Every structure is written in C-alpha cells, then in structure tokens.
Amino acid sequence: ALCCLQSPSQKHLCSAMKFILLLGYFYSNAVLFTFLSADTESEETLRNLAVKRGGSLSVPCFYDHKYKTNRKYWCKGYYWSSCQIVAYTNTRGRTSVTDHPTQNMFTLELNSLQDSDSGSYWCAVEIGGHSVPDDRDYLYVMVSADPAVSVINSRVSGQEGGSVSVQCFYSAGYKNKQRQWCRFKDWSCYTVGRTVTSQNSAVQISDDGKGSVSVKMRGLQKSDAGWYWFSAEDVAVTVHLTVTERPSGKITCIRNTAHTCSYHQATMLYHYHHFVSSLLIFSTDVTTTLSSQDSQKSVNTPGTV
C-alpha cells in the first residue's frame, strides 16, 4: 500500500521501507545460513576418539580430491604451529599412515597405545607452499583403562547378502547421553534407544540399558562397506566394515585348468578329478579281477579231446 502513495515524501518513505525490508530479508537469511552451516560442520567432524589402554585405534581422514598426490602425515600437539610430526604416508611401525587415493582418504593405525599417547593430534595434507598452510583437521585421542566408548572388534566383515554384528560398550557416565551408530560415507546416523529399535530394515540396534549396544546389519551390499563410528555424546570409536562377494557355485575355469579358478572353484575341481580318478582305478581293479577269474575258470574246466 505504501508503494502506491504519490506524494514525494510518501515516495521517500516507501523507498526507505523497501530498503529496510530488503535488509531484514538478507539479514535473516544470512543468520539462518550461518546457523545451518555451523550445525552441519559440527555434525561432520569427529573431535574425540576413545581407546582402551594397550589397544589399537584406526582413524580415517578424508581430503579433497585435488590432494590425491600430496603427502599426508599425522602430527601431535595442541597448537598447529608447534605440533610434532609423528608419521608420514606409507610409514610402518607403532603408528602408520596409509593413503587411499581412490577413496580420497588416508588412514592412521595407532597400536599398543598408552596413557602418554593421549592428547591433541592433526590429520594433515602437505600443500608445500610457504604462503598456503597445509590442510588439516583436529581431533583428540583419549587412552584409558575404562574408555567412555569401545567395541569388541574395530574391524568386521560379512558376505554380500549376509549379516554382521558389532558389539559396542559405553561407561556408566554416558548412560543418559545420546548414543549413535553412524556412517562416514553420508554422515547418516541411527540414534540408539533404550529398547530394541528397528530404525531401518537393514539396521537393527539393541541397547540393554546397562552399557552394551548391539548393532546388526542385515542384507549386506557392497555399498555398505566402509567406515562407521559408535558414539556416546561427543566421544566416539571407529569401526571398519568389509563386505566380500557372495561365493559362486559355478566352475568357470579357463582351459579347464585349476590355476585360473578361484580357491573355492579349484577345490571343487580337485574333488571332481579325484572322484573320476578313483572311479577309473576301481574300474581297472574290477576288470583285472574279472579277467583273472575267467583265466582261472579256463584252466580248471576239462577240455574236449
């Protein structure tokens, strides 16, 4: 209605109101965007990882595809400017760094961890320039005799079409905290309830309310393979799932040789040849026995003169 006014003063007022409304629109959307971005960022970053004293920990670190050929490393220290490099890509030992360029990811393997290994760390990609800092991400590792969260096996595997179970634990202090089972690939999470919950036909989660959570994944597909984590509030432990192909019962050997078959197929072929060989030996033995009996009968039978 204000825009329809015709007097100069009213037109100025209309323009001012338009500007205020426009400014308010952009401001409200900027705040909304900032809020959503901050929330998304916090969801997509694991900051605290727990591990039992003497145990091992695997940490997946993801990077931009443009850094496929860059060197990766693991650095310890609260301040980035003064952190000490622990290991570079393709090093082996108590701490190892392995790059997986096809997945835009490198993994850290930390073994035989002690309390002194607790502290701040950085996953980092070497950029190589003085003006551009290395790309990095911060996390904190907590080593203790009774970690906040833990799993029986941090690496599990199952066959395609089959199922796999992961047994997770949380300490009494996290009984009333939110517990989740999440996947790194798409950052999808299943919130754990205190009773048996079927939040997805392929994922079943059961929490006994006494510190134990059982995660069962059914109908496994190749796309289910990868990294997951179990968390209680802001503390997590990582789990890697491998999905193997369903074994085939068909023998598709090239040139009928066992060397070109899979182990399973070669075993079947071996037993088949063994059976045929045994059958031939048995047949030969029977033929020999019958021939011998015929010869004996010929000797013992009175002939005609």
PDB file of N, CA, C and O in Angstrom, residues 82-158:
ATOM      1  N   SER A  82      53.080 -25.590  16.368  1.00  0.00           N
ATOM      2  CA  SER A  82      54.187 -26.242  17.075  1.00  0.00           C
ATOM      3  C   SER A  82      54.022 -27.761  17.192  1.00  0.00           C
ATOM      4  O   SER A  82      54.740 -28.403  17.960  1.00  0.00           O
ATOM      5  N   CYS A  83      53.086 -28.346  16.442  1.00  0.00           N
ATOM      6  CA  CYS A  83      52.874 -29.794  16.563  1.00  0.00           C
ATOM      7  C   CYS A  83      54.049 -30.570  15.971  1.00  0.00           C
ATOM      8  O   CYS A  83      54.718 -30.100  15.046  1.00  0.00           O
ATOM      9  N   GLN A  84      54.301 -31.745  16.515  1.00  0.00           N
ATOM     10  CA  GLN A  84      55.420 -32.585  16.091  1.00  0.00           C
ATOM     11  C   GLN A  84      54.911 -33.706  15.175  1.00  0.00           C
ATOM     12  O   GLN A  84      53.991 -34.446  15.546  1.00  0.00           O
ATOM     13  N   ILE A  85      55.518 -33.831  13.994  1.00  0.00           N
ATOM     14  CA  ILE A  85      55.097 -34.858  13.040  1.00  0.00           C
ATOM     15  C   ILE A  85      55.475 -36.244  13.570  1.00  0.00           C
ATOM     16  O   ILE A  85      56.635 -36.503  13.889  1.00  0.00           O
ATOM     17  N   VAL A  86      54.475 -37.123  13.660  1.00  0.00           N
ATOM     18  CA  VAL A  86      54.678 -38.474  14.181  1.00  0.00           C
ATOM     19  C   VAL A  86      54.980 -39.456  13.048  1.00  0.00           C
ATOM     20  O   VAL A  86      55.848 -40.315  13.174  1.00  0.00           O
ATOM     21  N   ALA A  87      54.267 -39.338  11.937  1.00  0.00           N
ATOM     22  CA  ALA A  87      54.461 -40.271  10.819  1.00  0.00           C
ATOM     23  C   ALA A  87      53.959 -39.663   9.518  1.00  0.00           C
ATOM     24  O   ALA A  87      52.999 -38.888   9.506  1.00  0.00           O
ATOM     25  N   TYR A  88      54.641 -40.037   8.419  1.00  0.00           N
ATOM     26  CA  TYR A  88      54.238 -39.627   7.077  1.00  0.00           C
ATOM     27  C   TYR A  88      53.558 -40.784   6.352  1.00  0.00           C
ATOM     28  O   TYR A  88      53.560 -41.926   6.826  1.00  0.00           O
ATOM     29  N   THR A  89      53.021 -40.497   5.167  1.00  0.00           N
ATOM     30  CA  THR A  89      52.382 -41.516   4.341  1.00  0.00           C
ATOM     31  C   THR A  89      53.293 -42.717   4.107  1.00  0.00           C
ATOM     32  O   THR A  89      54.494 -42.555   3.873  1.00  0.00           O
ATOM     33  N   ASN A  90      52.691 -43.910   4.169  1.00  0.00           N
ATOM     34  CA  ASN A  90      53.367 -45.179   3.881  1.00  0.00           C
ATOM     35  C   ASN A  90      54.507 -45.506   4.848  1.00  0.00           C
ATOM     36  O   ASN A  90      55.434 -46.235   4.500  1.00  0.00           O
ATOM     37  N   THR A  91      54.434 -44.980   6.057  1.00  0.00           N
ATOM     38  CA  THR A  91      55.382 -45.388   7.097  1.00  0.00           C
ATOM     39  C   THR A  91      54.753 -46.532   7.885  1.00  0.00           C
ATOM     40  O   THR A  91      53.532 -46.636   7.983  1.00  0.00           O
ATOM     41  N   ARG A  92      55.587 -47.392   8.444  1.00  0.00           N
ATOM     42  CA  ARG A  92      55.109 -48.534   9.218  1.00  0.00           C
ATOM     43  C   ARG A  92      55.751 -48.517  10.596  1.00  0.00           C
ATOM     44  O   ARG A  92      56.846 -48.021  10.782  1.00  0.00           O
ATOM     45  N   GLY A  93      55.034 -49.087  11.568  1.00  0.00           N
ATOM     46  CA  GLY A  93      55.547 -49.102  12.924  1.00  0.00           C
ATOM     47  C   GLY A  93      54.378 -49.040  13.891  1.00  0.00           C
ATOM     48  O   GLY A  93      53.261 -49.457  13.562  1.00  0.00           O
ATOM     49  N   ARG A  94      54.608 -48.522  15.088  1.00  0.00           N
ATOM     50  CA  ARG A  94      53.532 -48.405  16.067  1.00  0.00           C
ATOM     51  C   ARG A  94      52.458 -47.434  15.571  1.00  0.00           C
ATOM     52  O   ARG A  94      51.280 -47.565  15.894  1.00  0.00           O
ATOM     53  N   THR A  95      52.905 -46.473  14.769  1.00  0.00           N
ATOM     54  CA  THR A  95      51.983 -45.544  14.106  1.00  0.00           C
ATOM     55  C   THR A  95      52.231 -45.612  12.609  1.00  0.00           C
ATOM     56  O   THR A  95      53.359 -45.459  12.151  1.00  0.00           O
ATOM     57  N   SER A  96      51.180 -45.884  11.828  1.00  0.00           N
ATOM     58  CA  SER A  96      51.346 -45.971  10.379  1.00  0.00           C
ATOM     59  C   SER A  96      50.310 -45.093   9.679  1.00  0.00           C
ATOM     60  O   SER A  96      49.204 -44.885  10.192  1.00  0.00           O
ATOM     61  N   VAL A  97      50.687 -44.594   8.516  1.00  0.00           N
ATOM     62  CA  VAL A  97      49.801 -43.749   7.702  1.00  0.00           C
ATOM     63  C   VAL A  97      49.707 -44.374   6.317  1.00  0.00           C
ATOM     64  O   VAL A  97      50.721 -44.546   5.646  1.00  0.00           O
ATOM     65  N   THR A  98      48.509 -44.716   5.885  1.00  0.00           N
ATOM     66  CA  THR A  98      48.302 -45.348   4.587  1.00  0.00           C
ATOM     67  C   THR A  98      47.327 -44.518   3.765  1.00  0.00           C
ATOM     68  O   THR A  98      46.219 -44.222   4.223  1.00  0.00           O
ATOM     69  N   ASP A  99      47.740 -44.164   2.561  1.00  0.00           N
ATOM     70  CA  ASP A  99      46.904 -43.343   1.691  1.00  0.00           C
ATOM     71  C   ASP A  99      46.031 -44.222   0.795  1.00  0.00           C
ATOM     72  O   ASP A  99      46.472 -45.275   0.309  1.00  0.00           O
ATOM     73  N   HIS A 100      44.786 -43.805   0.573  1.00  0.00           N
ATOM     74  CA  HIS A 100      43.847 -44.492  -0.320  1.00  0.00           C
ATOM     75  C   HIS A 100      43.307 -43.461  -1.301  1.00  0.00           C
ATOM     76  O   HIS A 100      42.186 -42.952  -1.134  1.00  0.00           O
ATOM     77  N   PRO A 101      44.087 -43.120  -2.342  1.00  0.00           N
ATOM     78  CA  PRO A 101      43.707 -42.041  -3.273  1.00  0.00           C
ATOM     79  C   PRO A 101      42.361 -42.247  -3.961  1.00  0.00           C
ATOM     80  O   PRO A 101      41.643 -41.289  -4.223  1.00  0.00           O
ATOM     81  N   THR A 102      42.008 -43.496  -4.249  1.00  0.00           N
ATOM     82  CA  THR A 102      40.742 -43.745  -4.945  1.00  0.00           C
ATOM     83  C   THR A 102      39.539 -43.410  -4.067  1.00  0.00           C
ATOM     84  O   THR A 102      38.433 -43.220  -4.571  1.00  0.00           O
ATOM     85  N   GLN A 103      39.763 -43.331  -2.745  1.00  0.00           N
ATOM     86  CA  GLN A 103      38.677 -43.021  -1.822  1.00  0.00           C
ATOM     87  C   GLN A 103      38.800 -41.619  -1.233  1.00  0.00           C
ATOM     88  O   GLN A 103      38.020 -41.231  -0.364  1.00  0.00           O
ATOM     89  N   ASN A 104      39.828 -40.864  -1.680  1.00  0.00           N
ATOM     90  CA  ASN A 104      40.087 -39.528  -1.130  1.00  0.00           C
ATOM     91  C   ASN A 104      40.204 -39.587   0.393  1.00  0.00           C
ATOM     92  O   ASN A 104      39.592 -38.798   1.117  1.00  0.00           O
ATOM     93  N   MET A 105      41.010 -40.526   0.853  1.00  0.00           N
ATOM     94  CA  MET A 105      41.103 -40.770   2.284  1.00  0.00           C
ATOM     95  C   MET A 105      42.446 -41.402   2.628  1.00  0.00           C
ATOM     96  O   MET A 105      43.032 -42.116   1.820  1.00  0.00           O
ATOM     97  N   PHE A 106      42.966 -41.094   3.818  1.00  0.00           N
ATOM     98  CA  PHE A 106      44.102 -41.846   4.332  1.00  0.00           C
ATOM     99  C   PHE A 106      43.770 -42.281   5.756  1.00  0.00           C
ATOM    100  O   PHE A 106      42.982 -41.644   6.456  1.00  0.00           O
ATOM    101  N   THR A 107      44.330 -43.436   6.148  1.00  0.00           N
ATOM    102  CA  THR A 107      44.019 -43.998   7.457  1.00  0.00           C
ATOM    103  C   THR A 107      45.242 -44.002   8.354  1.00  0.00           C
ATOM    104  O   THR A 107      46.375 -44.183   7.898  1.00  0.00           O
ATOM    105  N   LEU A 108      44.990 -43.815   9.629  1.00  0.00           N
ATOM    106  CA  LEU A 108      46.037 -43.846  10.647  1.00  0.00           C
ATOM    107  C   LEU A 108      45.809 -45.070  11.515  1.00  0.00           C
ATOM    108  O   LEU A 108      44.686 -45.313  11.964  1.00  0.00           O
ATOM    109  N   GLU A 109      46.853 -45.834  11.736  1.00  0.00           N
ATOM    110  CA  GLU A 109      46.779 -47.008  12.602  1.00  0.00           C
ATOM    111  C   GLU A 109      47.669 -46.755  13.805  1.00  0.00           C
ATOM    112  O   GLU A 109      48.892 -46.605  13.674  1.00  0.00           O
ATOM    113  N   LEU A 110      47.057 -46.689  14.979  1.00  0.00           N
ATOM    114  CA  LEU A 110      47.792 -46.439  16.214  1.00  0.00           C
ATOM    115  C   LEU A 110      47.729 -47.706  17.061  1.00  0.00           C
ATOM    116  O   LEU A 110      46.641 -48.159  17.426  1.00  0.00           O
ATOM    117  N   ASN A 111      48.874 -48.281  17.374  1.00  0.00           N
ATOM    118  CA  ASN A 111      48.923 -49.569  18.071  1.00  0.00           C
ATOM    119  C   ASN A 111      49.582 -49.464  19.447  1.00  0.00           C
ATOM    120  O   ASN A 111      50.393 -48.569  19.679  1.00  0.00           O
ATOM    121  N   SER A 112      49.220 -50.408  20.327  1.00  0.00           N
ATOM    122  CA  SER A 112      49.796 -50.506  21.679  1.00  0.00           C
ATOM    123  C   SER A 112      49.775 -49.154  22.387  1.00  0.00           C
ATOM    124  O   SER A 112      50.785 -48.698  22.937  1.00  0.00           O
ATOM    125  N   LEU A 113      48.624 -48.519  22.380  1.00  0.00           N
ATOM    126  CA  LEU A 113      48.507 -47.173  22.934  1.00  0.00           C
ATOM    127  C   LEU A 113      48.576 -47.167  24.462  1.00  0.00           C
ATOM    128  O   LEU A 113      48.038 -48.040  25.132  1.00  0.00           O
ATOM    129  N   GLN A 114      49.256 -46.161  24.994  1.00  0.00           N
ATOM    130  CA  GLN A 114      49.398 -45.961  26.431  1.00  0.00           C
ATOM    131  C   GLN A 114      48.831 -44.595  26.817  1.00  0.00           C
ATOM    132  O   GLN A 114      48.528 -43.768  25.954  1.00  0.00           O
ATOM    133  N   ASP A 115      48.710 -44.363  28.128  1.00  0.00           N
ATOM    134  CA  ASP A 115      48.142 -43.101  28.596  1.00  0.00           C
ATOM    135  C   ASP A 115      48.907 -41.898  28.046  1.00  0.00           C
ATOM    136  O   ASP A 115      48.323 -40.839  27.780  1.00  0.00           O
ATOM    137  N   SER A 116      50.219 -42.062  27.883  1.00  0.00           N
ATOM    138  CA  SER A 116      51.047 -40.956  27.384  1.00  0.00           C
ATOM    139  C   SER A 116      50.725 -40.592  25.932  1.00  0.00           C
ATOM    140  O   SER A 116      51.119 -39.523  25.452  1.00  0.00           O
ATOM    141  N   ASP A 117      50.001 -41.480  25.238  1.00  0.00           N
ATOM    142  CA  ASP A 117      49.621 -41.197  23.851  1.00  0.00           C
ATOM    143  C   ASP A 117      48.375 -40.330  23.760  1.00  0.00           C
ATOM    144  O   ASP A 117      48.012 -39.878  22.667  1.00  0.00           O
ATOM    145  N   SER A 118      47.722 -40.118  24.888  1.00  0.00           N
ATOM    146  CA  SER A 118      46.554 -39.236  24.899  1.00  0.00           C
ATOM    147  C   SER A 118      46.990 -37.827  24.524  1.00  0.00           C
ATOM    148  O   SER A 118      48.106 -37.400  24.837  1.00  0.00           O
ATOM    149  N   GLY A 119      46.112 -37.112  23.852  1.00  0.00           N
ATOM    150  CA  GLY A 119      46.439 -35.737  23.505  1.00  0.00           C
ATOM    151  C   GLY A 119      45.819 -35.278  22.208  1.00  0.00           C
ATOM    152  O   GLY A 119      45.000 -35.976  21.603  1.00  0.00           O
ATOM    153  N   SER A 120      46.237 -34.101  21.785  1.00  0.00           N
ATOM    154  CA  SER A 120      45.714 -33.487  20.568  1.00  0.00           C
ATOM    155  C   SER A 120      46.530 -33.910  19.355  1.00  0.00           C
ATOM    156  O   SER A 120      47.758 -33.972  19.419  1.00  0.00           O
ATOM    157  N   TYR A 121      45.842 -34.190  18.266  1.00  0.00           N
ATOM    158  CA  TYR A 121      46.504 -34.617  17.032  1.00  0.00           C
ATOM    159  C   TYR A 121      45.888 -33.883  15.843  1.00  0.00           C
ATOM    160  O   TYR A 121      44.809 -33.287  15.938  1.00  0.00           O
ATOM    161  N   TRP A 122      46.595 -33.988  14.717  1.00  0.00           N
ATOM    162  CA  TRP A 122      46.124 -33.384  13.475  1.00  0.00           C
ATOM    163  C   TRP A 122      46.305 -34.362  12.317  1.00  0.00           C
ATOM    164  O   TRP A 122      47.373 -34.935  12.137  1.00  0.00           O
ATOM    165  N   CYS A 123      45.233 -34.567  11.534  1.00  0.00           N
ATOM    166  CA  CYS A 123      45.350 -35.227  10.228  1.00  0.00           C
ATOM    167  C   CYS A 123      45.733 -34.104   9.263  1.00  0.00           C
ATOM    168  O   CYS A 123      45.045 -33.085   9.217  1.00  0.00           O
ATOM    169  N   ALA A 124      46.799 -34.282   8.494  1.00  0.00           N
ATOM    170  CA  ALA A 124      47.251 -33.175   7.653  1.00  0.00           C
ATOM    171  C   ALA A 124      47.665 -33.620   6.257  1.00  0.00           C
ATOM    172  O   ALA A 124      48.135 -34.741   6.062  1.00  0.00           O
ATOM    173  N   VAL A 125      47.469 -32.714   5.295  1.00  0.00           N
ATOM    174  CA  VAL A 125      47.904 -32.904   3.917  1.00  0.00           C
ATOM    175  C   VAL A 125      48.915 -31.818   3.592  1.00  0.00           C
ATOM    176  O   VAL A 125      48.646 -30.635   3.789  1.00  0.00           O
ATOM    177  N   GLU A 126      50.075 -32.225   3.119  1.00  0.00           N
ATOM    178  CA  GLU A 126      51.147 -31.280   2.824  1.00  0.00           C
ATOM    179  C   GLU A 126      50.848 -30.530   1.524  1.00  0.00           C
ATOM    180  O   GLU A 126      50.718 -31.133   0.461  1.00  0.00           O
ATOM    181  N   ILE A 127      50.764 -29.207   1.622  1.00  0.00           N
ATOM    182  CA  ILE A 127      50.492 -28.383   0.446  1.00  0.00           C
ATOM    183  C   ILE A 127      51.800 -27.991  -0.237  1.00  0.00           C
ATOM    184  O   ILE A 127      51.897 -27.967  -1.460  1.00  0.00           O
ATOM    185  N   GLY A 128      52.813 -27.688   0.561  1.00  0.00           N
ATOM    186  CA  GLY A 128      54.136 -27.429   0.003  1.00  0.00           C
ATOM    187  C   GLY A 128      54.493 -25.974  -0.214  1.00  0.00           C
ATOM    188  O   GLY A 128      55.615 -25.654  -0.596  1.00  0.00           O
ATOM    189  N   GLY A 129      53.558 -25.067   0.000  1.00  0.00           N
ATOM    190  CA  GLY A 129      53.850 -23.652  -0.206  1.00  0.00           C
ATOM    191  C   GLY A 129      54.054 -22.911   1.101  1.00  0.00           C
ATOM    192  O   GLY A 129      53.527 -23.311   2.143  1.00  0.00           O
ATOM    193  N   HIS A 130      54.806 -21.828   1.067  1.00  0.00           N
ATOM    194  CA  HIS A 130      55.046 -21.041   2.281  1.00  0.00           C
ATOM    195  C   HIS A 130      53.863 -20.135   2.597  1.00  0.00           C
ATOM    196  O   HIS A 130      53.577 -19.850   3.760  1.00  0.00           O
ATOM    197  N   SER A 131      53.172 -19.665   1.562  1.00  0.00           N
ATOM    198  CA  SER A 131      52.060 -18.738   1.764  1.00  0.00           C
ATOM    199  C   SER A 131      50.753 -19.456   2.063  1.00  0.00           C
ATOM    200  O   SER A 131      49.829 -18.879   2.644  1.00  0.00           O
ATOM    201  N   VAL A 132      50.643 -20.731   1.657  1.00  0.00           N
ATOM    202  CA  VAL A 132      49.414 -21.503   1.887  1.00  0.00           C
ATOM    203  C   VAL A 132      49.686 -22.582   2.918  1.00  0.00           C
ATOM    204  O   VAL A 132      50.531 -23.460   2.704  1.00  0.00           O
ATOM    205  N   PRO A 133      48.999 -22.555   4.063  1.00  0.00           N
ATOM    206  CA  PRO A 133      49.232 -23.577   5.104  1.00  0.00           C
ATOM    207  C   PRO A 133      48.726 -24.942   4.663  1.00  0.00           C
ATOM    208  O   PRO A 133      47.845 -25.049   3.807  1.00  0.00           O
ATOM    209  N   ASP A 134      49.284 -25.988   5.260  1.00  0.00           N
ATOM    210  CA  ASP A 134      48.836 -27.348   4.971  1.00  0.00           C
ATOM    211  C   ASP A 134      47.389 -27.518   5.420  1.00  0.00           C
ATOM    212  O   ASP A 134      46.955 -26.961   6.434  1.00  0.00           O
ATOM    213  N   ASP A 135      46.659 -28.312   4.654  1.00  0.00           N
ATOM    214  CA  ASP A 135      45.273 -28.601   5.011  1.00  0.00           C
ATOM    215  C   ASP A 135      45.277 -29.588   6.173  1.00  0.00           C
ATOM    216  O   ASP A 135      46.028 -30.567   6.162  1.00  0.00           O
ATOM    217  N   ARG A 136      44.443 -29.355   7.175  1.00  0.00           N
ATOM    218  CA  ARG A 136      44.488 -30.229   8.361  1.00  0.00           C
ATOM    219  C   ARG A 136      43.146 -30.245   9.078  1.00  0.00           C
ATOM    220  O   ARG A 136      42.289 -29.397   8.848  1.00  0.00           O
ATOM    221  N   ASP A 137      42.998 -31.226   9.976  1.00  0.00           N
ATOM    222  CA  ASP A 137      41.800 -31.358  10.795  1.00  0.00           C
ATOM    223  C   ASP A 137      42.226 -31.847  12.179  1.00  0.00           C
ATOM    224  O   ASP A 137      43.083 -32.713  12.306  1.00  0.00           O
ATOM    225  N   TYR A 138      41.599 -31.293  13.192  1.00  0.00           N
ATOM    226  CA  TYR A 138      41.995 -31.558  14.584  1.00  0.00           C
ATOM    227  C   TYR A 138      41.128 -32.642  15.223  1.00  0.00           C
ATOM    228  O   TYR A 138      39.932 -32.746  14.949  1.00  0.00           O
ATOM    229  N   LEU A 139      41.758 -33.440  16.091  1.00  0.00           N
ATOM    230  CA  LEU A 139      40.999 -34.381  16.915  1.00  0.00           C
ATOM    231  C   LEU A 139      41.776 -34.691  18.197  1.00  0.00           C
ATOM    232  O   LEU A 139      42.989 -34.468  18.273  1.00  0.00           O
ATOM    233  N   TYR A 140      41.066 -35.208  19.174  1.00  0.00           N
ATOM    234  CA  TYR A 140      41.676 -35.531  20.468  1.00  0.00           C
ATOM    235  C   TYR A 140      41.523 -37.021  20.746  1.00  0.00           C
ATOM    236  O   TYR A 140      40.434 -37.585  20.584  1.00  0.00           O
ATOM    237  N   VAL A 141      42.614 -37.667  21.138  1.00  0.00           N
ATOM    238  CA  VAL A 141      42.623 -39.106  21.438  1.00  0.00           C
ATOM    239  C   VAL A 141      42.725 -39.292  22.946  1.00  0.00           C
ATOM    240  O   VAL A 141      43.616 -38.716  23.590  1.00  0.00           O
ATOM    241  N   MET A 142      41.808 -40.098  23.499  1.00  0.00           N
ATOM    242  CA  MET A 142      41.797 -40.367  24.940  1.00  0.00           C
ATOM    243  C   MET A 142      42.076 -41.843  25.199  1.00  0.00           C
ATOM    244  O   MET A 142      41.291 -42.703  24.794  1.00  0.00           O
ATOM    245  N   VAL A 143      43.200 -42.131  25.845  1.00  0.00           N
ATOM    246  CA  VAL A 143      43.583 -43.504  26.174  1.00  0.00           C
ATOM    247  C   VAL A 143      43.360 -43.726  27.671  1.00  0.00           C
ATOM    248  O   VAL A 143      43.843 -42.938  28.493  1.00  0.00           O
ATOM    249  N   SER A 144      42.627 -44.780  28.037  1.00  0.00           N
ATOM    250  CA  SER A 144      42.359 -45.051  29.452  1.00  0.00           C
ATOM    251  C   SER A 144      42.039 -46.523  29.651  1.00  0.00           C
ATOM    252  O   SER A 144      41.788 -47.257  28.696  1.00  0.00           O
ATOM    253  N   ALA A 145      42.056 -46.940  30.920  1.00  0.00           N
ATOM    254  CA  ALA A 145      41.745 -48.332  31.249  1.00  0.00           C
ATOM    255  C   ALA A 145      40.263 -48.613  31.050  1.00  0.00           C
ATOM    256  O   ALA A 145      39.864 -49.742  30.737  1.00  0.00           O
ATOM    257  N   ASP A 146      39.418 -47.598  31.222  1.00  0.00           N
ATOM    258  CA  ASP A 146      37.976 -47.747  31.069  1.00  0.00           C
ATOM    259  C   ASP A 146      37.468 -46.619  30.163  1.00  0.00           C
ATOM    260  O   ASP A 146      36.962 -45.608  30.641  1.00  0.00           O
ATOM    261  N   PRO A 147      37.604 -46.776  28.854  1.00  0.00           N
ATOM    262  CA  PRO A 147      37.208 -45.704  27.938  1.00  0.00           C
ATOM    263  C   PRO A 147      35.701 -45.450  27.950  1.00  0.00           C
ATOM    264  O   PRO A 147      34.919 -46.337  28.298  1.00  0.00           O
ATOM    265  N   ALA A 148      35.330 -44.251  27.570  1.00  0.00           N
ATOM    266  CA  ALA A 148      33.912 -43.871  27.556  1.00  0.00           C
ATOM    267  C   ALA A 148      33.120 -44.764  26.608  1.00  0.00           C
ATOM    268  O   ALA A 148      31.993 -45.168  26.908  1.00  0.00           O
ATOM    269  N   VAL A 149      33.696 -45.082  25.456  1.00  0.00           N
ATOM    270  CA  VAL A 149      33.066 -45.991  24.492  1.00  0.00           C
ATOM    271  C   VAL A 149      34.114 -46.949  23.949  1.00  0.00           C
ATOM    272  O   VAL A 149      35.304 -46.621  23.892  1.00  0.00           O
ATOM    273  N   SER A 150      33.675 -48.144  23.561  1.00  0.00           N
ATOM    274  CA  SER A 150      34.597 -49.134  22.996  1.00  0.00           C
ATOM    275  C   SER A 150      33.808 -50.155  22.191  1.00  0.00           C
ATOM    276  O   SER A 150      32.576 -50.217  22.284  1.00  0.00           O
ATOM    277  N   VAL A 151      34.513 -50.964  21.408  1.00  0.00           N
ATOM    278  CA  VAL A 151      33.899 -52.061  20.646  1.00  0.00           C
ATOM    279  C   VAL A 151      34.771 -53.299  20.814  1.00  0.00           C
ATOM    280  O   VAL A 151      35.972 -53.195  21.075  1.00  0.00           O
ATOM    281  N   ILE A 152      34.163 -54.485  20.657  1.00  0.00           N
ATOM    282  CA  ILE A 152      34.943 -55.718  20.762  1.00  0.00           C
ATOM    283  C   ILE A 152      35.881 -55.848  19.574  1.00  0.00           C
ATOM    284  O   ILE A 152      37.065 -56.143  19.729  1.00  0.00           O
ATOM    285  N   ASN A 153      35.351 -55.609  18.371  1.00  0.00           N
ATOM    286  CA  ASN A 153      36.168 -55.679  17.152  1.00  0.00           C
ATOM    287  C   ASN A 153      36.015 -54.389  16.364  1.00  0.00           C
ATOM    288  O   ASN A 153      34.887 -54.013  16.005  1.00  0.00           O
ATOM    289  N   SER A 154      37.132 -53.731  16.080  1.00  0.00           N
ATOM    290  CA  SER A 154      37.079 -52.487  15.320  1.00  0.00           C
ATOM    291  C   SER A 154      37.083 -52.745  13.812  1.00  0.00           C
ATOM    292  O   SER A 154      36.890 -51.825  13.020  1.00  0.00           O
ATOM    293  N   ARG A 155      37.309 -54.006  13.421  1.00  0.00           N
ATOM    294  CA  ARG A 155      37.242 -54.401  12.011  1.00  0.00           C
ATOM    295  C   ARG A 155      36.386 -55.652  11.898  1.00  0.00           C
ATOM    296  O   ARG A 155      36.719 -56.681  12.475  1.00  0.00           O
ATOM    297  N   VAL A 156      35.301 -55.549  11.156  1.00  0.00           N
ATOM    298  CA  VAL A 156      34.383 -56.673  10.985  1.00  0.00           C
ATOM    299  C   VAL A 156      34.149 -56.897   9.491  1.00  0.00           C
ATOM    300  O   VAL A 156      34.376 -56.007   8.671  1.00  0.00           O
ATOM    301  N   SER A 157      33.706 -58.103   9.148  1.00  0.00           N
ATOM    302  CA  SER A 157      33.454 -58.413   7.739  1.00  0.00           C
ATOM    303  C   SER A 157      32.259 -59.346   7.613  1.00  0.00           C
ATOM    304  O   SER A 157      31.931 -60.097   8.537  1.00  0.00           O
ATOM    305  N   GLY A 158      31.617 -59.283   6.452  1.00  0.00           N
ATOM    306  CA  GLY A 158      30.485 -60.145   6.176  1.00  0.00           C
ATOM    307  C   GLY A 158      30.337 -60.339   4.680  1.00  0.00           C
ATOM    308  O   GLY A 158      30.884 -59.566   3.887  1.00  0.00           O
TER     309      GLY A 158
END
